[in-house]
Amino acid sequence: MLKKIILPILLGSSIASASEVVFYSTQANPLKEADAMRNDVLIDYDGNVKFLPQEAGPFFSRIQAESRTNSVTLGVLGALHGQFPQIQNALDPVDDVLAQLPKVSANTAITKLGKLGTDHQKYIPWMQATYIMAANKKALPYLPKGANINALTYDQLAQWAINLTKATGSPKLGFPAGEKGLMHRFIQGYLYPSFTHSVVTDFRGKDAQEMWAYFRSLWKNVNPRSTAYNLMQEPLLTGEVWVAFDHTARLKGAFDQKPNDFVAFPAPAGKYGRGFMPVIAGLAIPKNTPDRAASVSLIKYLSRPDIQVKTLKATGFYPVVDVALPEDLPANVRIAGKAIALQANAPDALPSILPVGLGNLSGQFNKVYQDTFQQIILRNADIDKVLNRQAKRLRTLINRAKAPCWAPDKASDGPCPIN
């Protein structure tokens, strides 16, 4: 009698799980975000989906275990760009999915990252965060003649800084160069790509020397208190700084407290393009997933503009598609969102992704760029000598980690070379 009762229950459970898409993700892991994903983002999906956010360790372990045993239960995988290489061989190509998402594929710079250096699309861009520029509207009259704030060059930024210093009597351009600031991200993701089309390989070349000479000249019109700034929202609010660079989360306070006083805009462009550092999360499908059509359907749903806005509200990550943001969003989201979209979709966009493959050496890698900045810019040391010395440190770290190149450097077999 007991068997007759249990059997239909087990069969029913099996049927329910087979029709479910298991959405396994390292993102939206905090309880509040996970609840928002289930109750706000996924609630209108026309199908059954189980959202299972997970820490990175268990996330990788389950995917690799299922791949090895060929008993895949997962339907869609959500992760950061830098996490996908670790499970790259377990991913099903999604070129066919991208072809069905014209709004996503229009963002060519970010979509290309989803190939992971291969000939096939390995993940579909899902959402993004990044670093942008912000300005007090009082600074706008001093823009160089003919300059478009949404398409600035580094030369125009330098002239703008000069104009502001002359007009106000003190430098009004600022950077987060304090002990806990993110100055190294500006150097890695913005200066180096824009001026050298590289982060590692051409660390010390002629283009890099010219870049550091430019930045040394620019620094003459940077607020000297920048070396104490950790978050640029504070000096923007006090008026010490009128133009600044920082992560969107570290500009949030200024935009929210005085939304009518500030504008956000893309980073400037240099010789090789508009270098910027996106923090990209993507959606992938594991090989041998139980119901690939259902997985594709969920990815298409999550890529819809209206669902991208709901995802923004749930996670704080911005859309990867061009979308009009509603007025009921917080001021910081509306102000930063436009700049993020313009930056990512610029015709000269040149994304530089967060370092990949460095493991616990990431801090030492960042310190190379911080030390280079301090020695060249703050101590006025010889540019060529500093770059040669720091290049040796960089090579040692890259070789120890056996880290291959990442965008915008060209893919490498083995550790990323340094010219």
CSV table of C-alpha atoms in Angstrom, one decimal:
chain,number,residue,atom,x,y,z
A,1,MET,CA,0.0,0.0,0.0
A,2,LEU,CA,2.9,2.3,0.9
A,3,LYS,CA,4.4,1.8,-2.6
A,4,LYS,CA,1.2,2.8,-4.3
A,5,ILE,CA,1.2,6.1,-2.4
A,6,ILE,CA,4.8,7.0,-3.0
A,7,LEU,CA,5.0,6.1,-6.7
A,8,PRO,CA,2.7,8.7,-8.0
A,9,ILE,CA,4.3,11.4,-5.9
A,10,LEU,CA,7.7,10.5,-7.2
A,11,LEU,CA,6.4,10.5,-10.8
A,12,GLY,CA,4.8,13.8,-10.3
A,13,SER,CA,8.0,15.3,-8.9
A,14,SER,CA,10.0,14.0,-11.8
A,15,ILE,CA,7.6,15.5,-14.4
A,16,ALA,CA,7.6,18.9,-12.7
A,17,SER,CA,11.4,19.1,-12.6
A,18,ALA,CA,11.7,18.0,-16.2
A,19,SER,CA,9.5,20.9,-17.3
A,20,GLU,CA,11.4,23.5,-15.2
A,21,VAL,CA,14.3,25.6,-16.4
A,22,VAL,CA,16.9,25.7,-13.6
A,23,PHE,CA,18.5,29.2,-13.7
A,24,TYR,CA,21.8,28.8,-11.9
A,25,SER,CA,23.6,32.1,-11.2
A,26,THR,CA,26.5,33.7,-9.3
A,27,GLN,CA,24.6,37.0,-9.6
A,28,ALA,CA,21.7,38.3,-7.6
A,29,ASN,CA,22.9,36.1,-4.7
A,30,PRO,CA,22.0,38.3,-1.8
A,31,LEU,CA,18.6,37.4,-0.3
A,32,LYS,CA,16.9,40.7,-1.2
A,33,GLU,CA,18.1,40.5,-4.8
A,34,ALA,CA,17.2,36.9,-5.2
A,35,ASP,CA,13.7,37.6,-4.0
A,36,ALA,CA,13.4,40.5,-6.4
A,37,MET,CA,14.5,38.2,-9.2
A,38,ARG,CA,11.9,35.6,-8.4
A,39,ASN,CA,9.0,38.0,-7.5
A,40,ASP,CA,9.6,40.9,-9.9
A,41,VAL,CA,11.8,39.8,-12.8
A,42,LEU,CA,10.8,36.2,-13.5
A,43,ILE,CA,7.2,36.4,-12.3
A,44,ASP,CA,5.8,37.0,-15.8
A,45,TYR,CA,7.9,34.4,-17.6
A,46,ASP,CA,5.6,32.1,-19.6
A,47,GLY,CA,7.0,28.9,-18.3
A,48,ASN,CA,8.5,27.3,-15.2
A,49,VAL,CA,11.8,28.6,-13.9
A,50,LYS,CA,13.6,27.9,-10.7
A,51,PHE,CA,16.1,30.6,-9.8
A,52,LEU,CA,19.1,29.3,-7.8
A,53,PRO,CA,21.7,31.9,-7.0
A,54,GLN,CA,24.9,30.4,-5.7
A,55,GLU,CA,28.4,31.3,-4.5
A,56,ALA,CA,31.2,30.9,-7.0
A,57,GLY,CA,32.7,27.7,-5.5
A,58,PRO,CA,29.6,25.6,-5.5
A,59,PHE,CA,28.5,27.1,-8.8
A,60,PHE,CA,31.6,25.8,-10.6
A,61,SER,CA,31.6,22.5,-8.7
A,62,ARG,CA,28.1,21.6,-9.8
A,63,ILE,CA,28.6,22.6,-13.4
A,64,GLN,CA,31.8,20.6,-13.7
A,65,ALA,CA,30.4,17.6,-12.0
A,66,GLU,CA,27.3,17.5,-14.2
A,67,SER,CA,29.4,18.0,-17.3
A,68,ARG,CA,31.7,15.1,-16.3
A,69,THR,CA,28.9,12.7,-15.6
A,70,ASN,CA,26.8,13.9,-18.6
A,71,SER,CA,23.8,14.2,-16.3
A,72,VAL,CA,23.0,17.9,-16.8
A,73,THR,CA,20.0,19.4,-15.0
A,74,LEU,CA,20.8,23.1,-15.4
A,75,GLY,CA,19.1,25.1,-18.0
A,76,VAL,CA,20.6,28.7,-18.0
A,77,LEU,CA,23.8,29.9,-16.3
A,78,GLY,CA,24.3,33.4,-15.1
A,79,ALA,CA,27.8,34.6,-14.3
A,80,LEU,CA,30.4,37.4,-14.7
A,81,HIS,CA,32.5,37.5,-17.8
A,82,GLY,CA,35.6,36.6,-15.9
A,83,GLN,CA,33.9,33.5,-14.4
A,84,PHE,CA,33.0,31.9,-17.8
A,85,PRO,CA,36.5,30.9,-18.9
A,86,GLN,CA,36.6,28.3,-16.0
A,87,ILE,CA,33.5,26.5,-17.4
A,88,GLN,CA,34.1,27.4,-21.1
A,89,ASN,CA,34.3,23.7,-22.2
A,90,ALA,CA,30.9,23.0,-20.6
A,91,LEU,CA,29.1,25.7,-22.5
A,92,ASP,CA,26.9,25.1,-25.6
A,93,PRO,CA,27.5,27.7,-28.4
A,94,VAL,CA,24.7,30.3,-28.5
A,95,ASP,CA,25.3,31.9,-31.9
A,96,ASP,CA,21.7,31.0,-32.9
A,97,VAL,CA,20.3,32.7,-29.8
A,98,LEU,CA,22.2,35.9,-30.4
A,99,ALA,CA,20.8,36.0,-33.9
A,100,GLN,CA,17.4,36.2,-32.4
A,101,LEU,CA,18.3,39.2,-30.2
A,102,PRO,CA,18.9,42.2,-32.4
A,103,LYS,CA,18.9,44.7,-29.6
A,104,VAL,CA,21.6,42.8,-27.8
A,105,SER,CA,23.7,42.1,-30.9
A,106,ALA,CA,23.6,45.9,-31.7
A,107,ASN,CA,25.9,46.4,-28.7
A,108,THR,CA,28.9,44.9,-30.7
A,109,ALA,CA,31.7,45.8,-28.3
A,110,ILE,CA,30.2,44.0,-25.4
A,111,THR,CA,28.7,41.1,-27.4
A,112,LYS,CA,32.2,40.3,-28.8
A,113,LEU,CA,33.4,39.7,-25.3
A,114,GLY,CA,30.9,36.8,-25.1
A,115,LYS,CA,32.9,34.8,-27.6
A,116,LEU,CA,35.7,34.4,-25.0
A,117,GLY,CA,38.3,34.6,-27.7
A,118,THR,CA,36.7,31.8,-29.8
A,119,ASP,CA,34.8,31.9,-33.1
A,120,HIS,CA,31.5,31.2,-31.4
A,121,GLN,CA,29.3,33.0,-29.0
A,122,LYS,CA,29.7,31.4,-25.6
A,123,TYR,CA,27.3,33.6,-23.6
A,124,ILE,CA,24.7,36.3,-24.2
A,125,PRO,CA,25.4,39.7,-22.4
A,126,TRP,CA,22.8,40.1,-19.7
A,127,MET,CA,23.6,43.2,-17.6
A,128,GLN,CA,26.4,45.6,-16.8
A,129,ALA,CA,28.0,48.0,-14.4
A,130,THR,CA,30.9,50.3,-15.1
A,131,TYR,CA,32.8,53.5,-14.4
A,132,ILE,CA,31.8,56.8,-16.0
A,133,MET,CA,32.4,60.6,-15.8
A,134,ALA,CA,30.3,63.1,-13.9
A,135,ALA,CA,30.2,66.9,-14.0
A,136,ASN,CA,28.5,69.7,-12.1
A,137,LYS,CA,26.4,71.6,-14.6
A,138,LYS,CA,28.4,74.8,-13.7
A,139,ALA,CA,31.4,73.2,-15.6
A,140,LEU,CA,29.5,72.9,-18.9
A,141,PRO,CA,30.0,76.5,-20.1
A,142,TYR,CA,33.8,75.9,-20.0
A,143,LEU,CA,33.8,72.9,-22.3
A,144,PRO,CA,36.2,73.5,-25.3
A,145,LYS,CA,34.6,75.1,-28.3
A,146,GLY,CA,32.9,72.5,-30.5
A,147,ALA,CA,33.2,69.7,-27.9
A,148,ASN,CA,30.4,67.2,-27.4
A,149,ILE,CA,30.3,66.1,-23.8
A,150,ASN,CA,29.0,62.6,-24.9
A,151,ALA,CA,31.9,62.2,-27.3
A,152,LEU,CA,34.9,63.9,-25.6
A,153,THR,CA,38.5,63.2,-26.5
A,154,TYR,CA,41.3,63.2,-23.9
A,155,ASP,CA,42.7,66.3,-25.5
A,156,GLN,CA,39.4,68.0,-25.0
A,157,LEU,CA,39.3,66.8,-21.4
A,158,ALA,CA,42.7,68.4,-20.8
A,159,GLN,CA,41.6,71.7,-22.3
A,160,TRP,CA,38.4,71.6,-20.3
A,161,ALA,CA,40.5,71.2,-17.1
A,162,ILE,CA,42.7,74.2,-18.1
A,163,ASN,CA,39.6,76.3,-18.8
A,164,LEU,CA,38.1,75.4,-15.4
A,165,THR,CA,41.3,76.2,-13.5
A,166,LYS,CA,41.6,79.6,-15.2
A,167,ALA,CA,37.9,80.4,-14.6
A,168,THR,CA,37.7,79.4,-11.0
A,169,GLY,CA,41.2,79.9,-9.8
A,170,SER,CA,41.7,76.3,-8.7
A,171,PRO,CA,41.7,72.9,-10.4
A,172,LYS,CA,38.2,71.4,-10.7
A,173,LEU,CA,39.0,68.0,-12.3
A,174,GLY,CA,39.2,65.1,-9.8
A,175,PHE,CA,40.1,61.4,-9.6
A,176,PRO,CA,39.7,58.8,-6.9
A,177,ALA,CA,43.4,58.5,-6.1
A,178,GLY,CA,43.0,57.9,-2.4
A,179,GLU,CA,44.1,54.8,-0.5
A,180,LYS,CA,40.8,53.1,-1.1
A,181,GLY,CA,40.0,54.8,-4.4
A,182,LEU,CA,39.7,53.1,-7.8
A,183,MET,CA,42.4,55.0,-9.6
A,184,HIS,CA,44.0,51.7,-10.8
A,185,ARG,CA,40.8,50.9,-12.7
A,186,PHE,CA,41.0,54.2,-14.6
A,187,ILE,CA,44.6,53.4,-15.6
A,188,GLN,CA,43.8,49.8,-16.6
A,189,GLY,CA,40.4,50.2,-18.2
A,190,TYR,CA,40.5,53.7,-19.6
A,191,LEU,CA,43.9,55.3,-20.2
A,192,TYR,CA,45.8,52.2,-21.3
A,193,PRO,CA,43.2,50.9,-23.8
A,194,SER,CA,42.5,54.4,-25.2
A,195,PHE,CA,46.1,55.3,-25.7
A,196,THR,CA,47.7,51.8,-26.4
A,197,HIS,CA,44.9,49.4,-27.3
A,198,SER,CA,46.4,47.2,-24.5
A,199,VAL,CA,46.6,46.7,-20.8
A,200,VAL,CA,49.5,44.3,-20.4
A,201,THR,CA,51.3,43.6,-23.7
A,202,ASP,CA,52.2,47.2,-24.5
A,203,PHE,CA,52.6,48.3,-20.9
A,204,ARG,CA,55.9,50.1,-21.6
A,205,GLY,CA,55.9,50.8,-25.3
A,206,LYS,CA,56.1,54.2,-27.1
A,207,ASP,CA,52.3,54.7,-26.9
A,208,ALA,CA,52.4,54.0,-23.1
A,209,GLN,CA,55.2,56.6,-22.7
A,210,GLU,CA,53.2,59.2,-24.6
A,211,MET,CA,50.1,58.3,-22.5
A,212,TRP,CA,52.0,58.9,-19.2
A,213,ALA,CA,53.4,62.1,-20.5
A,214,TYR,CA,49.9,63.3,-21.4
A,215,PHE,CA,48.6,62.3,-18.0
A,216,ARG,CA,51.4,64.1,-16.2
A,217,SER,CA,50.5,67.2,-18.1
A,218,LEU,CA,46.8,66.8,-17.3
A,219,TRP,CA,47.6,66.3,-13.6
A,220,LYS,CA,48.7,70.0,-13.4
A,221,ASN,CA,45.0,70.8,-13.6
A,222,VAL,CA,43.7,68.1,-11.3
A,223,ASN,CA,42.6,69.0,-7.8
A,224,PRO,CA,45.7,68.1,-5.6
A,225,ARG,CA,43.3,66.6,-2.9
A,226,SER,CA,42.6,63.8,-5.4
A,227,THR,CA,45.2,61.7,-3.5
A,228,ALA,CA,42.8,61.7,-0.5
A,229,TYR,CA,39.6,61.0,-2.5
A,230,ASN,CA,38.2,57.5,-2.2
A,231,LEU,CA,34.7,58.2,-3.5
A,232,MET,CA,34.1,61.1,-5.9
A,233,GLN,CA,30.5,61.8,-4.8
A,234,GLU,CA,31.8,63.6,-1.8
A,235,PRO,CA,34.0,66.3,-3.5
A,236,LEU,CA,31.4,66.7,-6.2
A,237,LEU,CA,28.8,67.5,-3.5
A,238,THR,CA,31.1,70.0,-1.7
A,239,GLY,CA,32.0,71.7,-4.9
A,240,GLU,CA,35.8,71.0,-4.5
A,241,VAL,CA,35.5,69.1,-7.8
A,242,TRP,CA,33.3,69.9,-10.8
A,243,VAL,CA,34.4,67.1,-13.1
A,244,ALA,CA,35.2,63.5,-11.9
A,245,PHE,CA,35.7,59.9,-12.8
A,246,ASP,CA,34.5,57.0,-10.7
A,247,HIS,CA,32.4,53.8,-10.4
A,248,THR,CA,28.6,54.4,-10.8
A,249,ALA,CA,28.1,53.2,-7.2
A,250,ARG,CA,30.5,55.8,-5.9
A,251,LEU,CA,28.8,58.6,-7.8
A,252,LYS,CA,25.3,57.6,-6.6
A,253,GLY,CA,25.2,59.9,-3.6
A,254,ALA,CA,25.8,63.0,-5.7
A,255,PHE,CA,23.2,62.1,-8.3
A,256,ASP,CA,20.6,61.2,-5.6
A,257,GLN,CA,21.1,64.2,-3.3
A,258,LYS,CA,21.4,66.9,-6.0
A,259,PRO,CA,20.0,65.4,-9.2
A,260,ASN,CA,19.5,68.8,-10.9
A,261,ASP,CA,23.1,69.8,-10.3
A,262,PHE,CA,24.9,67.0,-12.1
A,263,VAL,CA,25.2,65.2,-15.5
A,264,ALA,CA,26.9,61.9,-16.3
A,265,PHE,CA,28.7,61.2,-19.5
A,266,PRO,CA,31.0,58.6,-21.2
A,267,ALA,CA,34.8,58.5,-20.7
A,268,PRO,CA,36.9,60.3,-23.3
A,269,ALA,CA,38.4,58.7,-26.3
A,270,GLY,CA,42.1,58.5,-27.2
A,271,LYS,CA,44.2,57.3,-30.2
A,272,TYR,CA,42.7,53.8,-30.3
A,273,GLY,CA,39.2,54.5,-29.2
A,274,ARG,CA,37.0,55.1,-26.1
A,275,GLY,CA,38.5,52.7,-23.6
A,276,PHE,CA,36.1,51.7,-20.8
A,277,MET,CA,35.8,48.9,-18.2
A,278,PRO,CA,32.5,47.2,-18.2
A,279,VAL,CA,31.6,44.7,-15.5
A,280,ILE,CA,29.6,42.3,-17.6
A,281,ALA,CA,27.3,39.5,-16.5
A,282,GLY,CA,26.2,37.0,-19.1
A,283,LEU,CA,23.7,34.1,-19.7
A,284,ALA,CA,24.9,30.8,-21.1
A,285,ILE,CA,23.5,27.3,-21.8
A,286,PRO,CA,25.3,24.2,-20.6
A,287,LYS,CA,25.9,21.4,-23.1
A,288,ASN,CA,23.3,18.6,-23.0
A,289,THR,CA,20.8,20.8,-21.1
A,290,PRO,CA,17.5,18.9,-20.6
A,291,ASP,CA,15.4,21.3,-22.7
A,292,ARG,CA,17.4,23.7,-24.8
A,293,ALA,CA,14.4,25.4,-26.4
A,294,ALA,CA,13.2,26.3,-22.9
A,295,SER,CA,16.6,27.7,-22.0
A,296,VAL,CA,16.6,29.8,-25.2
A,297,SER,CA,13.1,31.1,-24.3
A,298,LEU,CA,14.3,32.2,-20.9
A,299,ILE,CA,17.3,34.1,-22.3
A,300,LYS,CA,15.1,35.8,-24.8
A,301,TYR,CA,12.8,36.8,-22.0
A,302,LEU,CA,15.6,38.2,-19.9
A,303,SER,CA,16.9,40.2,-22.9
A,304,ARG,CA,13.6,42.1,-23.4
A,305,PRO,CA,14.0,45.8,-22.7
A,306,ASP,CA,11.2,45.9,-20.1
A,307,ILE,CA,12.7,42.9,-18.3
A,308,GLN,CA,16.2,44.5,-18.4
A,309,VAL,CA,14.7,47.5,-16.6
A,310,LYS,CA,13.2,45.2,-14.0
A,311,THR,CA,16.6,43.5,-13.6
A,312,LEU,CA,18.1,46.9,-13.0
A,313,LYS,CA,15.7,47.5,-10.2
A,314,ALA,CA,16.4,44.1,-8.7
A,315,THR,CA,20.2,44.0,-8.9
A,316,GLY,CA,21.5,47.5,-9.6
A,317,PHE,CA,23.1,46.3,-12.8
A,318,TYR,CA,22.3,48.3,-15.9
A,319,PRO,CA,20.8,47.0,-19.2
A,320,VAL,CA,23.0,45.9,-22.1
A,321,VAL,CA,20.3,47.0,-24.6
A,322,ASP,CA,19.4,50.5,-25.5
A,323,VAL,CA,16.3,51.3,-23.5
A,324,ALA,CA,14.4,54.4,-22.2
A,325,LEU,CA,14.6,54.3,-18.4
A,326,PRO,CA,11.3,55.2,-16.7
A,327,GLU,CA,10.9,58.3,-14.5
A,328,ASP,CA,10.1,56.3,-11.4
A,329,LEU,CA,13.7,55.0,-11.1
A,330,PRO,CA,16.0,56.6,-8.5
A,331,ALA,CA,17.8,59.7,-9.8
A,332,ASN,CA,21.2,58.0,-9.8
A,333,VAL,CA,19.9,55.2,-12.0
A,334,ARG,CA,18.4,57.6,-14.5
A,335,ILE,CA,21.4,59.9,-14.7
A,336,ALA,CA,24.1,57.2,-14.8
A,337,GLY,CA,22.0,54.9,-17.1
A,338,LYS,CA,22.1,57.2,-20.1
A,339,ALA,CA,25.8,57.7,-19.9
A,340,ILE,CA,26.4,53.9,-19.5
A,341,ALA,CA,24.4,53.2,-22.6
A,342,LEU,CA,26.1,55.9,-24.6
A,343,GLN,CA,29.5,54.7,-23.5
A,344,ALA,CA,28.9,51.0,-24.3
A,345,ASN,CA,27.2,51.7,-27.6
A,346,ALA,CA,29.7,54.4,-28.8
A,347,PRO,CA,31.0,53.7,-32.3
A,348,ASP,CA,34.6,53.9,-30.9
A,349,ALA,CA,33.8,51.8,-27.8
A,350,LEU,CA,36.8,49.8,-26.7
A,351,PRO,CA,36.0,47.6,-23.7
A,352,SER,CA,38.7,46.5,-21.3
A,353,ILE,CA,37.5,43.7,-19.1
A,354,LEU,CA,38.5,43.1,-15.4
A,355,PRO,CA,41.7,41.1,-15.2
A,356,VAL,CA,41.1,37.4,-15.8
A,357,GLY,CA,43.1,34.4,-14.5
A,358,LEU,CA,45.2,36.1,-11.8
A,359,GLY,CA,43.5,34.5,-8.8
A,360,ASN,CA,45.0,35.7,-5.5
A,361,LEU,CA,47.7,37.7,-7.4
A,362,SER,CA,45.0,40.3,-8.5
A,363,GLY,CA,46.0,42.7,-5.6
A,364,GLN,CA,49.6,42.6,-6.6
A,365,PHE,CA,48.7,43.2,-10.3
A,366,ASN,CA,46.7,46.3,-9.3
A,367,LYS,CA,49.6,47.5,-7.2
A,368,VAL,CA,51.8,47.6,-10.3
A,369,TYR,CA,49.5,50.2,-11.8
A,370,GLN,CA,49.1,52.1,-8.6
A,371,ASP,CA,52.9,52.3,-8.1
A,372,THR,CA,53.5,53.3,-11.7
A,373,PHE,CA,51.0,56.2,-11.2
A,374,GLN,CA,52.5,57.3,-7.9
A,375,GLN,CA,56.1,57.3,-9.2
A,376,ILE,CA,55.4,58.9,-12.6
A,377,ILE,CA,52.7,61.4,-11.7
A,378,LEU,CA,53.1,62.2,-8.0
A,379,ARG,CA,56.9,61.9,-7.8
A,380,ASN,CA,57.8,63.0,-11.3
A,381,ALA,CA,60.1,60.0,-11.9
A,382,ASP,CA,61.6,59.2,-15.3
A,383,ILE,CA,58.8,57.6,-17.4
A,384,ASP,CA,60.9,55.1,-19.3
A,385,LYS,CA,62.8,53.9,-16.2
A,386,VAL,CA,59.6,53.4,-14.2
A,387,LEU,CA,57.9,51.5,-17.0
A,388,ASN,CA,60.9,49.2,-17.5
A,389,ARG,CA,61.1,48.5,-13.8
A,390,GLN,CA,57.3,47.9,-13.4
A,391,ALA,CA,57.2,45.8,-16.5
A,392,LYS,CA,59.5,43.3,-14.9
A,393,ARG,CA,57.2,43.0,-11.9
A,394,LEU,CA,54.2,42.6,-14.2
A,395,ARG,CA,55.9,39.9,-16.2
A,396,THR,CA,56.7,38.0,-13.0
A,397,LEU,CA,53.1,38.1,-11.8
A,398,ILE,CA,51.6,37.1,-15.2
A,399,ASN,CA,54.0,34.2,-15.5
A,400,ARG,CA,53.4,33.0,-11.9
A,401,ALA,CA,49.6,33.1,-12.5
A,402,LYS,CA,50.0,31.6,-16.1
A,403,ALA,CA,47.4,34.2,-17.1
A,404,PRO,CA,46.6,34.5,-20.8
A,405,CYS,CA,45.8,37.9,-22.3
A,406,TRP,CA,42.3,39.4,-21.9
A,407,ALA,CA,40.6,42.1,-23.9
A,408,PRO,CA,41.7,44.4,-25.4
A,409,ASP,CA,45.0,42.6,-25.6
A,410,LYS,CA,45.2,39.9,-28.3
A,411,ALA,CA,44.6,36.3,-27.2
A,412,SER,CA,47.7,34.4,-26.2
A,413,ASP,CA,48.8,30.8,-25.9
A,414,GLY,CA,50.2,30.7,-22.4
A,415,PRO,CA,51.0,33.8,-20.2
A,416,CYS,CA,50.2,37.2,-21.7
A,417,PRO,CA,53.5,38.6,-23.2
A,418,ILE,CA,54.9,42.0,-22.4
A,419,ASN,CA,56.8,43.7,-25.2
